């Protein structure tokens, strides 16, 4: 009998990193061939930096009971709430861009954590970050609404989705 | 695990023994594998002399399996679509000591399929089968 393989997580000094949400990128995709429904072209890309500290994401299991009294995880549900402080809605066309994403129908979203760099744009300096990671939410649906927070309006974008597995959603870039 | 297998021809002779590499076969843990129950057919009545009778004509086993989205994918959905229309359907409980296929017939007309929260990639099938022969 071969010996078992040991996987040990015990070095907290090097394996716990600070990775706050740095930015989100929503990519609108356009179908090239409407008739055959093939080929996607990146129509426009919406990057949101400097989002508020309340922004968060969380995953929860969708479970069902089994016949021995336990539970079986059949999928994972996630939701991410992004608080966007850029609030000059009369001129910053943020809402119309979000509306047009719905019109395109196809879009993908990524949340950049820590020092993860968004490709093709100038990234502001990452602070309070030790490492980088990217959460690929894929084509999860979203909704948005403005609200007032003390002295200013702000926008909340909520992403929701379901996936059978989540281990592949956390990427290095 | 429960092996589900379908065939265009009846399994006879040595073929009735479980074959882990058989074609048109899939194994599932089943989220809810219910213990077999019985379906009894009885003839009963009252005689003119006051006696009553109740004769068991035949007895069949009923099996119920629930396979959920943690195991079931679109390939599995296609498999059960074919399983339901195949002329010969078999199951085998691979946890038993003697592994033979049991021929079964479906008790539902269509594949009893539902989708968790209407999400198409989270299918669930609850199979209700009974033995073809009597036990």
mmCIF file of C-alpha atoms in Angstrom:
data_model
loop_
_atom_site.group_PDB
_atom_site.id
_atom_site.type_symbol
_atom_site.label_atom_id
_atom_site.label_comp_id
_atom_site.label_asym_id
_atom_site.label_seq_id
_atom_site.Cartn_x
_atom_site.Cartn_y
_atom_site.Cartn_z
ATOM 1 C CA UNK A 1 0.000 0.000 0.000
ATOM 2 C CA UNK A 2 1.478 3.390 -0.946
ATOM 3 C CA UNK A 3 1.675 6.067 1.744
ATOM 4 C CA UNK A 4 -1.006 8.760 1.607
ATOM 5 C CA UNK A 5 -0.131 12.217 0.314
ATOM 6 C CA UNK A 6 -0.163 14.911 2.985
ATOM 7 C CA UNK A 7 -1.489 18.405 2.230
ATOM 8 C CA UNK A 8 -0.706 20.687 5.122
ATOM 9 C CA UNK A 9 -1.731 24.323 5.581
ATOM 10 C CA UNK A 10 0.219 25.615 8.530
ATOM 11 C CA UNK A 11 2.407 28.582 7.562
ATOM 12 C CA UNK A 12 0.139 31.495 8.292
ATOM 13 C CA UNK A 13 2.959 34.035 8.028
ATOM 14 C CA UNK A 14 3.264 33.409 4.288
ATOM 15 C CA UNK A 15 -0.146 32.105 3.299
ATOM 16 C CA UNK A 16 -2.554 34.783 4.555
ATOM 17 C CA UNK A 17 -2.521 37.824 2.304
ATOM 18 C CA UNK A 18 -4.431 41.081 2.196
ATOM 19 C CA UNK A 19 -6.389 41.285 -1.039
ATOM 20 C CA UNK A 20 -9.102 43.961 -0.983
ATOM 21 C CA UNK A 21 -11.292 44.512 -4.027
ATOM 22 C CA UNK A 22 -9.258 46.749 -6.293
ATOM 23 C CA UNK A 23 -11.554 47.072 -9.286
ATOM 24 C CA UNK A 24 -14.188 45.354 -11.361
ATOM 25 C CA UNK A 25 -14.164 45.012 -15.107
ATOM 26 C CA UNK A 26 -17.319 44.350 -17.099
ATOM 27 C CA UNK A 27 -16.773 43.416 -20.734
ATOM 28 C CA UNK A 28 -19.697 43.775 -23.118
ATOM 29 C CA UNK A 29 -19.601 41.196 -25.869
ATOM 30 C CA UNK A 30 -21.269 41.369 -29.231
ATOM 31 C CA UNK A 31 -22.222 38.371 -31.333
ATOM 32 C CA UNK A 32 -20.445 38.586 -34.670
ATOM 33 C CA UNK A 33 -22.798 36.269 -36.550
ATOM 34 C CA UNK A 34 -26.365 36.763 -35.328
ATOM 35 C CA UNK A 35 -27.736 34.013 -37.538
ATOM 36 C CA UNK A 36 -25.379 31.283 -36.409
ATOM 37 C CA UNK A 37 -24.958 32.722 -32.887
ATOM 38 C CA UNK A 38 -21.211 32.264 -33.095
ATOM 39 C CA UNK A 39 -18.241 34.473 -32.403
ATOM 40 C CA UNK A 40 -18.103 37.094 -29.708
ATOM 41 C CA UNK A 41 -16.370 40.412 -30.129
ATOM 42 C CA UNK A 42 -15.520 42.679 -27.206
ATOM 43 C CA UNK A 43 -17.747 45.688 -27.778
ATOM 44 C CA UNK A 44 -16.689 47.847 -24.846
ATOM 45 C CA UNK A 45 -15.045 47.467 -21.466
ATOM 46 C CA UNK A 46 -16.199 49.183 -18.277
ATOM 47 C CA UNK A 47 -13.585 49.454 -15.506
ATOM 48 C CA UNK A 48 -14.532 50.669 -12.050
ATOM 49 C CA UNK A 49 -11.638 51.564 -9.749
ATOM 50 C CA UNK A 50 -11.771 53.115 -6.274
ATOM 51 C CA UNK A 51 -14.884 51.316 -5.219
ATOM 52 C CA UNK A 52 -16.062 51.678 -1.632
ATOM 53 C CA UNK A 53 -14.931 49.603 1.311
ATOM 54 C CA UNK A 54 -18.410 48.206 1.933
ATOM 55 C CA UNK A 55 -18.199 46.335 -1.366
ATOM 56 C CA UNK A 56 -18.285 42.620 -0.792
ATOM 57 C CA UNK A 57 -18.825 39.247 -2.355
ATOM 58 C CA UNK A 58 -20.023 36.029 -0.825
ATOM 59 C CA UNK A 59 -20.695 32.473 -1.797
ATOM 60 C CA UNK A 60 -23.310 30.169 -0.355
ATOM 61 C CA UNK A 61 -24.070 26.531 -0.997
ATOM 62 C CA UNK A 62 -27.294 25.245 -2.507
ATOM 63 C CA UNK A 63 -27.886 22.046 -0.593
ATOM 64 C CA UNK A 64 -30.403 19.246 -0.535
ATOM 65 C CA UNK A 65 -30.901 16.572 2.098
ATOM 66 C CA UNK A 66 -29.944 13.006 1.332
ATOM 67 C CA UNK A 67 -31.461 9.777 2.591
ATOM 68 C CA UNK A 68 -28.919 9.312 5.391
ATOM 69 C CA UNK A 69 -29.655 12.642 7.061
ATOM 70 C CA UNK A 70 -26.744 14.535 5.562
ATOM 71 C CA UNK A 71 -26.713 17.267 2.988
ATOM 72 C CA UNK A 72 -25.479 17.252 -0.579
ATOM 73 C CA UNK A 73 -24.135 20.396 -2.193
ATOM 74 C CA UNK A 74 -25.577 20.629 -5.674
ATOM 75 C CA UNK A 75 -24.301 24.093 -6.613
ATOM 76 C CA UNK A 76 -23.026 27.386 -5.287
ATOM 77 C CA UNK A 77 -24.776 30.709 -5.401
ATOM 78 C CA UNK A 78 -22.765 33.894 -5.257
ATOM 79 C CA UNK A 79 -23.596 37.503 -4.991
ATOM 80 C CA UNK A 80 -21.312 40.488 -5.120
ATOM 81 C CA UNK A 81 -22.307 44.008 -4.121
ATOM 82 C CA UNK A 82 -20.129 46.754 -5.520
ATOM 83 C CA UNK A 83 -20.555 50.269 -4.102
ATOM 84 C CA UNK A 84 -19.478 52.766 -6.738
ATOM 85 C CA UNK A 85 -18.671 56.293 -5.493
ATOM 86 C CA UNK A 86 -18.331 57.995 -8.918
ATOM 87 C CA UNK A 87 -21.596 59.900 -8.730
ATOM 88 C CA UNK A 88 -21.849 62.659 -11.363
ATOM 89 C CA UNK A 89 -24.579 60.722 -13.130
ATOM 90 C CA UNK A 90 -25.695 63.739 -15.169
ATOM 91 C CA UNK A 91 -22.446 63.621 -17.139
ATOM 92 C CA UNK A 92 -20.570 60.394 -16.436
ATOM 93 C CA UNK A 93 -22.915 58.113 -18.483
ATOM 94 C CA UNK A 94 -22.355 55.291 -15.975
ATOM 95 C CA UNK A 95 -26.002 54.288 -15.899
ATOM 96 C CA UNK A 96 -26.421 54.354 -19.660
ATOM 97 C CA UNK A 97 -23.324 52.132 -19.988
ATOM 98 C CA UNK A 98 -24.824 49.659 -17.528
ATOM 99 C CA UNK A 99 -28.117 49.769 -19.443
ATOM 100 C CA UNK A 100 -26.370 49.080 -22.705
ATOM 101 C CA UNK A 101 -24.726 46.008 -21.167
ATOM 102 C CA UNK A 102 -28.184 44.554 -20.756
ATOM 103 C CA UNK A 103 -28.902 45.433 -24.380
ATOM 104 C CA UNK A 104 -25.850 43.523 -25.579
ATOM 105 C CA UNK A 105 -27.040 40.491 -23.655
ATOM 106 C CA UNK A 106 -23.569 38.990 -23.421
ATOM 107 C CA UNK A 107 -21.125 40.326 -20.902
ATOM 108 C CA UNK A 108 -18.544 38.971 -18.497
ATOM 109 C CA UNK A 109 -17.397 40.324 -15.167
ATOM 110 C CA UNK A 110 -14.155 40.033 -13.260
ATOM 111 C CA UNK A 111 -13.351 41.273 -9.777
ATOM 112 C CA UNK A 112 -9.693 42.210 -9.319
ATOM 113 C CA UNK A 113 -8.268 41.750 -5.848
ATOM 114 C CA UNK A 114 -5.131 43.125 -4.222
ATOM 115 C CA UNK A 115 -2.397 44.002 -6.662
ATOM 116 C CA UNK A 116 -4.062 42.328 -9.668
ATOM 117 C CA UNK A 117 -3.502 44.539 -12.706
ATOM 118 C CA UNK A 118 -6.255 45.261 -15.189
ATOM 119 C CA UNK A 119 -4.813 44.741 -18.649
ATOM 120 C CA UNK A 120 -4.622 47.569 -21.223
ATOM 121 C CA UNK A 121 -5.359 50.464 -18.810
ATOM 122 C CA UNK A 122 -3.416 52.573 -16.327
ATOM 123 C CA UNK A 123 -3.935 51.056 -12.912
ATOM 124 C CA UNK A 124 -3.938 53.338 -9.879
ATOM 125 C CA UNK A 125 -1.586 52.348 -7.081
ATOM 126 C CA UNK A 126 -2.738 49.329 -5.085
ATOM 127 C CA UNK A 127 -2.758 49.913 -1.341
ATOM 128 C CA UNK A 128 -3.101 47.578 1.642
ATOM 129 C CA UNK A 129 -2.385 44.663 -0.673
ATOM 130 C CA UNK A 130 0.095 41.798 -0.438
ATOM 131 C CA UNK A 131 -0.952 39.580 -3.301
ATOM 132 C CA UNK A 132 -3.224 39.431 -6.323
ATOM 133 C CA UNK A 133 -6.180 37.326 -7.410
ATOM 134 C CA UNK A 134 -8.973 37.622 -9.952
ATOM 135 C CA UNK A 135 -12.509 36.337 -9.445
ATOM 136 C CA UNK A 136 -14.077 35.493 -12.772
ATOM 137 C CA UNK A 137 -17.847 35.828 -12.373
ATOM 138 C CA UNK A 138 -18.394 34.948 -16.018
ATOM 139 C CA UNK A 139 -21.729 36.023 -17.443
ATOM 140 C CA UNK A 140 -23.470 36.526 -14.106
ATOM 141 C CA UNK A 141 -26.466 38.816 -14.195
ATOM 142 C CA UNK A 142 -26.480 42.152 -12.443
ATOM 143 C CA UNK A 143 -28.792 44.921 -11.374
ATOM 144 C CA UNK A 144 -28.016 48.431 -10.178
ATOM 145 C CA UNK A 145 -29.612 51.231 -8.248
ATOM 146 C CA UNK A 146 -28.483 54.554 -6.784
ATOM 147 C CA UNK A 147 -28.869 55.411 -3.122
ATOM 148 C CA UNK A 148 -27.954 58.270 -0.839
ATOM 149 C CA UNK A 149 -25.118 57.808 1.652
ATOM 150 C CA UNK A 150 -24.867 60.805 4.020
ATOM 151 C CA UNK A 151 -23.652 63.722 1.864
ATOM 152 C CA UNK A 152 -23.671 62.106 -1.560
ATOM 153 C CA UNK A 153 -25.371 59.714 -3.901
ATOM 154 C CA UNK A 154 -23.710 56.454 -4.816
ATOM 155 C CA UNK A 155 -24.460 53.485 -7.002
ATOM 156 C CA UNK A 156 -24.823 49.859 -5.931
ATOM 157 C CA UNK A 157 -24.266 47.164 -8.537
ATOM 158 C CA UNK A 158 -25.345 43.680 -7.465
ATOM 159 C CA UNK A 159 -24.106 40.609 -9.292
ATOM 160 C CA UNK A 160 -25.723 37.221 -8.771
ATOM 161 C CA UNK A 161 -25.074 33.839 -10.245
ATOM 162 C CA UNK A 162 -25.033 30.094 -9.714
ATOM 163 C CA UNK A 163 -22.324 27.630 -10.578
ATOM 164 C CA UNK A 164 -21.868 23.924 -10.019
ATOM 165 C CA UNK A 165 -18.283 24.468 -8.881
ATOM 166 C CA UNK A 166 -16.464 27.582 -7.742
ATOM 167 C CA UNK A 167 -12.870 26.405 -7.542
ATOM 168 C CA UNK A 168 -12.158 27.545 -11.115
ATOM 169 C CA UNK A 169 -13.491 31.055 -10.513
ATOM 170 C CA UNK A 170 -10.400 32.139 -8.563
ATOM 171 C CA UNK A 171 -7.588 32.857 -10.975
ATOM 172 C CA UNK A 172 -4.149 34.406 -10.929
ATOM 173 C CA UNK A 173 -4.922 36.918 -13.682
ATOM 174 C CA UNK B 1 -23.611 2.742 -6.207
ATOM 175 C CA UNK B 2 -26.469 1.933 -8.518
ATOM 176 C CA UNK B 3 -25.666 0.968 -12.094
ATOM 177 C CA UNK B 4 -28.306 1.841 -14.681
ATOM 178 C CA UNK B 5 -28.025 0.055 -17.974
ATOM 179 C CA UNK B 6 -30.216 -0.172 -21.017
ATOM 180 C CA UNK B 7 -30.062 -2.491 -23.963
ATOM 181 C CA UNK B 8 -31.763 -3.089 -27.294
ATOM 182 C CA UNK B 9 -31.677 -6.829 -26.686
ATOM 183 C CA UNK B 10 -32.455 -8.849 -23.612
ATOM 184 C CA UNK B 11 -29.513 -9.815 -21.412
ATOM 185 C CA UNK B 12 -29.391 -13.576 -21.074
ATOM 186 C CA UNK B 13 -27.009 -16.179 -19.687
ATOM 187 C CA UNK B 14 -23.670 -14.801 -18.505
ATOM 188 C CA UNK B 15 -24.601 -11.303 -19.689
ATOM 189 C CA UNK B 16 -26.870 -10.918 -16.674
ATOM 190 C CA UNK B 17 -23.755 -10.674 -14.451
ATOM 191 C CA UNK B 18 -22.681 -7.122 -13.738
ATOM 192 C CA UNK B 19 -20.133 -5.724 -16.176
ATOM 193 C CA UNK B 20 -18.471 -2.504 -15.041
ATOM 194 C CA UNK B 21 -17.355 -1.730 -18.600
ATOM 195 C CA UNK B 22 -20.706 -2.360 -20.256
ATOM 196 C CA UNK B 23 -21.960 0.032 -22.910
ATOM 197 C CA UNK B 24 -25.031 2.165 -22.255
ATOM 198 C CA UNK B 25 -24.427 2.098 -18.530
ATOM 199 C CA UNK B 26 -23.939 4.781 -15.900
ATOM 200 C CA UNK B 27 -23.316 4.578 -12.185
ATOM 201 C CA UNK B 28 -24.752 6.983 -9.651
ATOM 202 C CA UNK B 29 -24.525 7.286 -5.888
ATOM 203 C CA UNK B 30 -28.104 8.618 -5.871
ATOM 204 C CA UNK B 31 -28.934 11.337 -3.384
ATOM 205 C CA UNK B 32 -31.926 9.308 -2.214
ATOM 206 C CA UNK B 33 -31.668 5.570 -2.889
ATOM 207 C CA UNK B 34 -34.797 4.198 -1.240
ATOM 208 C CA UNK B 35 -34.924 0.615 -0.036
ATOM 209 C CA UNK B 36 -37.118 -1.532 -2.276
ATOM 210 C CA UNK B 37 -40.799 -1.684 -1.478
ATOM 211 C CA UNK B 38 -43.355 -4.157 -2.734
ATOM 212 C CA UNK B 39 -46.200 -3.864 -5.134
ATOM 213 C CA UNK B 40 -48.686 -6.646 -4.412
ATOM 214 C CA UNK B 41 -51.558 -7.752 -6.601
ATOM 215 C CA UNK B 42 -54.284 -9.527 -4.668
ATOM 216 C CA UNK B 43 -57.511 -11.198 -5.436
ATOM 217 C CA UNK B 44 -59.865 -10.951 -2.507
ATOM 218 C CA UNK B 45 -63.531 -11.277 -1.797
ATOM 219 C CA UNK B 46 -66.219 -12.723 0.370
ATOM 220 C CA UNK B 47 -67.807 -16.101 -0.140
ATOM 221 C CA UNK B 48 -71.490 -16.852 0.214
ATOM 222 C CA UNK B 49 -70.742 -19.031 3.215
ATOM 223 C CA UNK B 50 -69.281 -16.066 5.097
ATOM 224 C CA UNK B 51 -65.605 -16.810 4.614
ATOM 225 C CA UNK B 52 -63.265 -14.209 3.165
ATOM 226 C CA UNK B 53 -60.278 -14.889 0.978
ATOM 227 C CA UNK B 54 -57.224 -12.894 -0.065
ATOM 228 C CA UNK B 55 -54.777 -14.498 -2.461
ATOM 229 C CA UNK B 56 -51.523 -12.861 -3.519
ATOM 230 C CA UNK B 57 -51.355 -13.151 -7.294
ATOM 231 C CA UNK B 58 -47.908 -11.674 -7.716
ATOM 232 C CA UNK B 59 -45.437 -9.441 -5.992
ATOM 233 C CA UNK B 60 -42.954 -7.010 -7.496
ATOM 234 C CA UNK B 61 -40.252 -4.830 -6.047
ATOM 235 C CA UNK B 62 -40.461 -1.076 -6.470
ATOM 236 C CA UNK B 63 -37.281 0.976 -6.523
ATOM 237 C CA UNK B 64 -37.043 4.728 -6.146
ATOM 238 C CA UNK B 65 -33.871 6.672 -6.832
ATOM 239 C CA UNK B 66 -33.289 10.403 -6.777
ATOM 240 C CA UNK B 67 -30.294 11.640 -8.700
ATOM 241 C CA UNK B 68 -29.516 15.305 -8.188
ATOM 242 C CA UNK B 69 -27.479 17.948 -9.940
ATOM 243 C CA UNK B 70 -24.362 17.130 -7.922
ATOM 244 C CA UNK B 71 -24.072 13.963 -10.028
ATOM 245 C CA UNK B 72 -26.347 14.594 -12.952
ATOM 246 C CA UNK B 73 -25.169 16.622 -15.926
ATOM 247 C CA UNK B 74 -26.503 17.018 -19.456
ATOM 248 C CA UNK B 75 -24.858 13.726 -20.490
ATOM 249 C CA UNK B 76 -26.764 12.031 -17.678
ATOM 250 C CA UNK B 77 -29.997 13.665 -18.778
ATOM 251 C CA UNK B 78 -29.467 12.304 -22.305
ATOM 252 C CA UNK B 79 -28.680 8.887 -20.844
ATOM 253 C CA UNK B 80 -31.984 8.712 -18.980
ATOM 254 C CA UNK B 81 -33.879 9.951 -22.027
ATOM 255 C CA UNK B 82 -32.506 6.886 -23.836
ATOM 256 C CA UNK B 83 -32.991 4.668 -20.776
ATOM 257 C CA UNK B 84 -36.709 5.412 -20.716
ATOM 258 C CA UNK B 85 -37.321 4.484 -24.339
ATOM 259 C CA UNK B 86 -35.034 1.440 -24.404
ATOM 260 C CA UNK B 87 -36.847 -1.895 -24.609
ATOM 261 C CA UNK B 88 -34.741 -3.500 -21.879
ATOM 262 C CA UNK B 89 -33.768 -1.616 -18.728
ATOM 263 C CA UNK B 90 -31.617 -2.905 -15.911
ATOM 264 C CA UNK B 91 -30.313 -1.812 -12.539
ATOM 265 C CA UNK B 92 -27.597 -3.309 -10.350
ATOM 266 C CA UNK B 93 -26.704 -2.362 -6.777
ATOM 267 C CA UNK B 94 -22.907 -2.585 -6.862
ATOM 268 C CA UNK B 95 -22.664 -2.661 -3.055
ATOM 269 C CA UNK B 96 -24.081 -6.172 -2.921
ATOM 270 C CA UNK B 97 -22.031 -9.373 -2.870
ATOM 271 C CA UNK B 98 -23.622 -11.001 -5.883
ATOM 272 C CA UNK B 99 -23.729 -8.551 -8.742
ATOM 273 C CA UNK B 100 -26.416 -9.286 -11.270
ATOM 274 C CA UNK B 101 -28.637 -7.014 -13.309
ATOM 275 C CA UNK B 102 -32.293 -6.789 -12.365
ATOM 276 C CA UNK B 103 -34.615 -6.076 -15.234
ATOM 277 C CA UNK B 104 -36.994 -3.252 -14.463
ATOM 278 C CA UNK B 105 -39.752 -1.281 -16.107
ATOM 279 C CA UNK B 106 -40.456 2.376 -15.529
ATOM 280 C CA UNK B 107 -43.606 3.403 -13.713
ATOM 281 C CA UNK B 108 -43.704 6.923 -15.168
ATOM 282 C CA UNK B 109 -44.556 7.624 -18.772
ATOM 283 C CA UNK B 110 -41.918 10.330 -19.131
ATOM 284 C CA UNK B 111 -38.568 10.898 -17.480
ATOM 285 C CA UNK B 112 -39.532 12.455 -14.123
ATOM 286 C CA UNK B 113 -37.195 15.385 -14.351
ATOM 287 C CA UNK B 114 -37.248 18.677 -12.515
ATOM 288 C CA UNK B 115 -34.844 21.599 -12.386
ATOM 289 C CA UNK B 116 -33.689 23.098 -9.131
ATOM 290 C CA UNK B 117 -35.056 26.670 -8.990
ATOM 291 C CA UNK B 118 -35.690 26.392 -12.766
ATOM 292 C CA UNK B 119 -31.940 26.462 -13.447
ATOM 293 C CA UNK B 120 -31.339 24.296 -16.499
ATOM 294 C CA UNK B 121 -27.929 23.034 -15.426
ATOM 295 C CA UNK B 122 -29.280 21.805 -12.083
ATOM 296 C CA UNK B 123 -31.463 18.854 -13.121
ATOM 297 C CA UNK B 124 -32.892 16.245 -10.783
ATOM 298 C CA UNK B 125 -34.445 12.940 -11.750
ATOM 299 C CA UNK B 126 -36.562 10.783 -9.458
ATOM 300 C CA UNK B 127 -36.851 7.351 -10.986
ATOM 301 C CA UNK B 128 -39.653 5.040 -9.993
ATOM 302 C CA UNK B 129 -38.981 1.538 -11.295
ATOM 303 C CA UNK B 130 -40.419 -1.881 -10.653
ATOM 304 C CA UNK B 131 -39.137 -5.331 -11.433
ATOM 305 C CA UNK B 132 -40.338 -6.786 -14.690
ATOM 306 C CA UNK B 133 -40.759 -10.241 -13.210
ATOM 307 C CA UNK B 134 -42.287 -11.250 -9.922
ATOM 308 C CA UNK B 135 -40.263 -11.817 -6.763
#
